């Protein structure tokens, strides 16, 4: 027993020492560099892409708008799937790494269409365009164009929003100092991010309009390539949190356990509910909102507490996590309409 008691503090000290070697501000240039370069390239290209489609690919404005709207919608929804895969299976580092490479391939493909004449339809004069007599893209040219949009959508799903969470992973969330560092990180993160938007919306767009599309898109490709290199340069410095499995399974377990315990009465003392044995800063306190969900944490004599059936007994932490998700649904459902 003495050996076991003494080993626990030693393990904690070893973990703290290991954490000091990894993560922290030394990873900031690599994480922010990856996101800034990727975001600047995506902004510089997306700002002017409809002009490129209508003037260089001779696509009618309505069709070009539909293509871009579908691509934008996919890019906005892709992070939901990217975050799920990152948190459940691959981890954030692997997800960002893979999707950064995919984003680079997307920029490489669109740069090829601007550089190689055979990948675009024949040129069209303003008079021919006004008369509607321009030759549109062939099936092969459409295929290359759609390949760019597909790669771009997949790439954005694994970089957008996940990189900010990965940056927060580099600091200790269990200490007040660590939380202050996370707040500072996000301040600098978004400052750098939107500064890159200003640069991309002016300099890159100017080059596309006044120099050449090949140079403008080439700069975007170089930026995404730089983002990949920067991210991998910090590979040995990152703190990597292992994926914990599907978060949706835990939410479903609360609903099933709540239905099974619907006839039980909630105890007057909240301590009689089933609480997680893990104590950390991320633990959520019990609330009385959506109170019926608390029945999922009612302990019964039939259900052992050492190894309970997760579909019959859930922790208060799981219950509160489901409540948090349900509370965001009105915001999400109204915000997605615009």
C-alpha positions as CSV (number, residue, x, y, z in Angstrom):
1,X,0.0,0.0,0.0
2,X,2.8,2.4,0.8
3,X,4.4,1.8,-2.5
4,X,1.1,2.5,-4.3
5,X,0.5,5.7,-2.4
6,X,4.0,6.9,-3.1
7,X,3.8,6.0,-6.8
8,X,0.8,8.3,-7.5
9,X,2.6,11.6,-6.8
10,X,5.7,10.4,-8.6
11,X,3.6,9.7,-11.7
12,X,2.0,13.1,-11.5
13,X,5.4,14.7,-11.2
14,X,6.7,12.7,-14.2
15,X,3.7,13.8,-16.3
16,X,4.3,17.5,-15.3
17,X,7.9,17.2,-16.3
18,X,7.0,15.6,-19.6
19,X,4.4,18.3,-20.3
20,X,7.0,21.0,-19.7
21,X,9.1,19.5,-22.4
22,X,6.2,19.5,-24.9
23,X,3.7,22.2,-25.9
24,X,3.7,25.8,-24.6
25,X,4.6,28.9,-26.5
26,X,7.4,27.3,-28.5
27,X,4.7,25.6,-30.6
28,X,2.9,28.8,-31.3
29,X,4.9,29.8,-34.5
30,X,4.3,26.4,-36.1
31,X,0.5,26.2,-35.3
32,X,-0.3,29.8,-36.1
33,X,2.0,29.7,-39.2
34,X,0.1,26.7,-40.5
35,X,-3.3,28.3,-40.0
36,X,-2.3,31.8,-41.2
37,X,-0.8,30.6,-44.4
38,X,-3.7,28.2,-45.1
39,X,-6.3,30.9,-44.4
40,X,-4.5,33.6,-46.4
41,X,-4.3,31.3,-49.4
42,X,-8.0,30.3,-49.1
43,X,-9.1,33.9,-48.7
44,X,-7.0,35.1,-51.6
45,X,-8.4,32.5,-53.9
46,X,-12.0,32.5,-52.8
47,X,-12.3,36.3,-53.0
48,X,-11.8,36.3,-56.7
49,X,-12.8,32.8,-57.8
50,X,-16.1,33.8,-59.3
51,X,-14.3,36.2,-61.6
52,X,-11.9,33.4,-62.6
53,X,-14.8,31.0,-63.4
54,X,-16.7,33.5,-65.6
55,X,-13.7,35.0,-67.4
56,X,-11.3,32.1,-67.8
57,X,-13.6,29.1,-67.8
58,X,-16.4,30.9,-69.6
59,X,-19.0,29.6,-67.1
60,X,-22.2,31.6,-66.8
61,X,-22.6,33.6,-63.7
62,X,-25.6,31.6,-62.4
63,X,-23.8,28.3,-62.8
64,X,-20.6,29.7,-61.3
65,X,-22.5,31.1,-58.3
66,X,-24.1,27.7,-57.7
67,X,-20.7,25.9,-57.8
68,X,-19.2,28.4,-55.3
69,X,-22.2,28.2,-53.0
70,X,-22.2,24.4,-52.9
71,X,-18.4,24.5,-52.3
72,X,-18.8,27.1,-49.5
73,X,-21.6,25.1,-47.9
74,X,-19.5,22.0,-47.9
75,X,-16.5,23.9,-46.5
76,X,-18.7,25.2,-43.6
77,X,-20.1,21.7,-42.8
78,X,-16.8,19.8,-43.3
79,X,-15.3,20.9,-39.9
80,X,-18.1,19.1,-38.2
81,X,-16.9,15.8,-39.7
82,X,-13.3,16.8,-39.4
83,X,-13.7,17.5,-35.7
84,X,-15.5,14.2,-35.1
85,X,-12.7,12.3,-36.8
86,X,-10.0,14.2,-35.0
87,X,-11.6,13.7,-31.5
88,X,-12.7,10.1,-32.1
89,X,-10.2,8.3,-34.2
90,X,-7.2,10.1,-35.7
91,X,-6.3,12.8,-33.2
92,X,-5.9,16.5,-34.0
93,X,-2.3,16.4,-35.1
94,X,-2.8,13.7,-37.7
95,X,-6.1,15.3,-39.0
96,X,-4.5,18.7,-39.4
97,X,-1.4,17.2,-41.1
98,X,-3.4,15.2,-43.6
99,X,-5.8,18.0,-44.4
100,X,-3.0,20.5,-44.8
101,X,-1.5,18.3,-47.5
102,X,-4.9,18.0,-49.1
103,X,-5.3,21.8,-49.1
104,X,-1.9,22.1,-50.8
105,X,-3.0,19.6,-53.5
106,X,-6.1,21.7,-54.0
107,X,-4.1,24.9,-54.6
108,X,-1.7,23.0,-56.8
109,X,-4.6,21.8,-59.0
110,X,-6.2,25.3,-59.4
111,X,-2.7,26.7,-60.2
112,X,-2.3,24.2,-63.0
113,X,-5.6,25.3,-64.6
114,X,-4.3,28.9,-64.6
115,X,-0.8,27.8,-65.9
116,X,-1.6,25.2,-68.5
117,X,-3.8,26.5,-71.4
118,X,-5.3,23.1,-72.3
119,X,-6.9,22.9,-68.9
120,X,-9.1,25.9,-69.7
121,X,-11.6,26.5,-72.6
122,X,-10.6,28.7,-75.5
123,X,-10.4,32.5,-74.8
124,X,-13.4,34.6,-75.3
125,X,-13.7,38.3,-76.1
126,X,-16.1,40.6,-74.3
127,X,-18.2,40.8,-77.4
128,X,-18.5,37.0,-77.6
129,X,-19.2,36.8,-73.9
130,X,-22.0,39.4,-74.2
131,X,-23.5,37.5,-77.1
132,X,-23.3,34.2,-75.2
133,X,-21.2,32.5,-77.9
134,X,-18.2,31.5,-75.8
135,X,-17.1,27.9,-75.6
136,X,-17.6,26.4,-72.2
137,X,-15.3,23.9,-70.4
138,X,-15.1,20.3,-71.7
139,X,-15.9,17.3,-69.4
140,X,-12.2,16.9,-68.6
141,X,-11.8,20.6,-67.7
142,X,-14.8,20.4,-65.5
143,X,-13.4,17.3,-63.8
144,X,-10.1,19.1,-63.0
145,X,-12.1,22.1,-61.7
146,X,-14.4,20.0,-59.5
147,X,-11.3,18.1,-58.2
148,X,-10.0,21.4,-56.9
149,X,-13.3,22.2,-55.1
150,X,-13.5,18.7,-53.6
151,X,-10.0,18.8,-52.3
152,X,-10.5,22.3,-51.0
153,X,-13.6,21.2,-49.1
154,X,-12.0,18.2,-47.5
155,X,-8.9,20.2,-46.6
156,X,-10.9,22.9,-44.9
157,X,-12.6,20.3,-42.8
158,X,-9.4,19.2,-41.1
159,X,-7.7,22.6,-40.6
160,X,-10.5,25.2,-39.9
161,X,-11.3,25.4,-36.2
162,X,-9.4,22.2,-35.4
163,X,-6.1,24.1,-35.4
164,X,-7.3,26.5,-32.7
165,X,-8.3,23.5,-30.5
166,X,-4.9,21.9,-31.2
167,X,-3.3,25.2,-30.1
168,X,-5.2,25.2,-26.8
169,X,-4.0,21.6,-26.2
170,X,-0.5,22.9,-25.9
171,X,-1.3,24.6,-22.5
172,X,-2.3,23.0,-19.2
173,X,-6.1,23.5,-18.7
174,X,-5.9,22.4,-15.1
175,X,-4.1,25.5,-13.8
176,X,-5.1,29.1,-13.7
177,X,-1.8,30.1,-15.4
178,X,-2.6,27.6,-18.2
179,X,-6.0,29.1,-18.7
180,X,-4.6,32.6,-18.9
181,X,-2.1,31.4,-21.5
182,X,-4.9,29.9,-23.6
183,X,-6.8,33.2,-23.5
184,X,-3.6,35.0,-24.7
185,X,-3.1,32.4,-27.3
186,X,-6.6,32.9,-28.8
187,X,-6.1,36.7,-28.8
188,X,-2.9,36.4,-30.9
189,X,-4.4,33.6,-32.9
190,X,-7.3,35.6,-34.2
191,X,-5.3,38.8,-34.6
192,X,-2.8,37.0,-36.8
193,X,-5.6,35.2,-38.7
194,X,-7.6,38.2,-39.7
195,X,-4.4,40.2,-40.4
196,X,-3.7,37.5,-43.0
197,X,-7.2,38.1,-44.4
198,X,-6.5,41.8,-45.0
199,X,-3.2,40.9,-46.7
200,X,-4.8,38.2,-48.9
201,X,-7.8,40.4,-49.9
202,X,-5.6,43.2,-51.1
203,X,-2.2,41.9,-52.3
204,X,-3.1,38.5,-53.7
205,X,-6.3,39.7,-55.3
206,X,-4.4,42.6,-56.9
207,X,-1.8,40.2,-58.4
208,X,-4.6,38.0,-59.8
209,X,-6.3,41.0,-61.4
210,X,-3.3,43.0,-62.6
211,X,-0.4,40.6,-63.1
212,X,-1.7,37.1,-63.9
213,X,-4.0,34.4,-62.6
214,X,-1.1,31.9,-62.6
215,X,1.0,34.2,-60.4
216,X,-1.9,34.8,-58.0
217,X,-2.8,31.2,-57.7
218,X,0.9,30.2,-57.5
219,X,1.4,32.4,-54.4
220,X,-1.6,30.7,-52.8
221,X,0.0,27.3,-53.6
222,X,3.3,28.4,-52.1
223,X,1.5,29.6,-49.0
224,X,-0.2,26.3,-48.4
225,X,3.0,24.4,-49.1
226,X,4.7,26.7,-46.5
227,X,1.9,25.9,-44.0
228,X,2.6,22.1,-44.4
229,X,6.3,22.6,-43.9
230,X,5.8,24.8,-40.8
231,X,3.4,22.4,-39.2
232,X,5.7,19.4,-39.6
233,X,8.7,21.5,-38.3
234,X,7.1,21.5,-34.9
235,X,6.2,17.8,-34.9
236,X,8.5,16.9,-31.9
237,X,7.3,19.8,-29.8
238,X,3.5,19.3,-29.8
239,X,1.5,18.0,-27.0
240,X,-0.8,15.4,-28.6
241,X,-4.0,14.3,-26.9
242,X,-5.2,10.9,-27.8
243,X,-8.6,10.4,-29.3
244,X,-11.2,9.2,-26.8
245,X,-13.7,7.6,-29.1
246,X,-17.0,8.8,-30.5
247,X,-18.5,11.6,-28.4
248,X,-21.9,10.7,-29.8
249,X,-22.0,7.3,-28.1
250,X,-21.8,9.0,-24.7
251,X,-24.7,11.4,-25.6
252,X,-26.8,8.5,-26.9
253,X,-26.1,6.5,-23.6
254,X,-27.6,9.4,-21.6
255,X,-30.8,9.4,-23.6
256,X,-31.2,5.6,-23.4
257,X,-30.4,5.6,-19.6
258,X,-32.8,8.5,-19.1
259,X,-35.6,6.6,-20.8
260,X,-34.9,3.4,-18.8
261,X,-35.0,5.3,-15.5
262,X,-38.0,7.5,-16.4
263,X,-40.1,5.9,-13.6
264,X,-37.5,6.6,-10.9
265,X,-37.6,9.5,-8.5
266,X,-34.7,11.9,-8.5
267,X,-32.9,11.9,-5.1
268,X,-33.1,15.1,-3.0
269,X,-29.3,15.1,-2.5
270,X,-27.4,15.6,-5.8
271,X,-24.5,13.7,-4.2
272,X,-26.6,10.5,-4.5
273,X,-26.3,10.7,-8.2
274,X,-23.5,8.9,-10.1
275,X,-20.5,11.3,-10.3
276,X,-17.3,10.8,-12.3
277,X,-14.3,9.7,-10.2
278,X,-12.0,12.0,-12.2
279,X,-11.6,15.4,-10.8
280,X,-10.3,18.1,-13.2
281,X,-11.0,21.6,-14.4
282,X,-13.3,20.4,-17.2
283,X,-15.8,18.8,-14.8
284,X,-19.2,20.3,-15.1
285,X,-21.4,21.0,-12.1
286,X,-24.9,19.5,-11.9
287,X,-27.6,21.9,-13.1
288,X,-31.4,21.9,-12.7
289,X,-32.1,22.8,-16.3
290,X,-33.5,19.9,-18.4
291,X,-33.8,18.2,-15.1
292,X,-35.4,15.0,-16.5
293,X,-32.0,14.1,-18.0
294,X,-30.6,13.8,-14.5
295,X,-32.4,10.5,-14.2
296,X,-29.7,8.9,-16.3
297,X,-27.4,9.3,-13.3
298,X,-29.7,7.7,-10.7
299,X,-27.8,4.9,-8.9
300,X,-29.9,1.7,-8.4
301,X,-29.1,-1.5,-6.4
302,X,-29.4,-3.4,-9.7
303,X,-26.6,-1.6,-11.3
304,X,-23.1,-2.0,-9.9
305,X,-21.1,1.2,-9.5
306,X,-17.6,-0.3,-10.0
307,X,-18.3,-1.3,-13.6
308,X,-21.8,-0.1,-14.5
309,X,-23.6,-0.7,-17.8
310,X,-23.1,2.7,-19.6
311,X,-26.5,2.3,-21.2
312,X,-28.2,2.1,-17.8
313,X,-26.1,4.4,-15.6
314,X,-24.3,7.5,-16.8
315,X,-22.2,10.1,-14.9
316,X,-23.3,13.6,-14.1
317,X,-20.6,14.8,-16.4
318,X,-22.1,12.9,-19.4
319,X,-25.5,14.3,-18.5
320,X,-24.2,17.9,-18.4
321,X,-22.4,17.4,-21.6
322,X,-25.6,16.4,-23.4
323,X,-27.3,19.5,-21.8
324,X,-24.6,21.7,-23.2
325,X,-25.1,20.3,-26.7
326,X,-28.9,20.7,-26.5
327,X,-28.5,24.3,-25.3
328,X,-26.4,25.2,-28.4
329,X,-28.9,23.8,-30.9
330,X,-31.1,27.0,-31.0
331,X,-28.0,29.1,-31.6
332,X,-26.7,26.7,-34.2
333,X,-30.0,26.2,-36.0
334,X,-30.7,29.9,-36.4
335,X,-27.1,30.8,-37.2
336,X,-26.8,28.3,-40.0
337,X,-29.7,29.9,-42.0
338,X,-27.7,33.0,-43.1
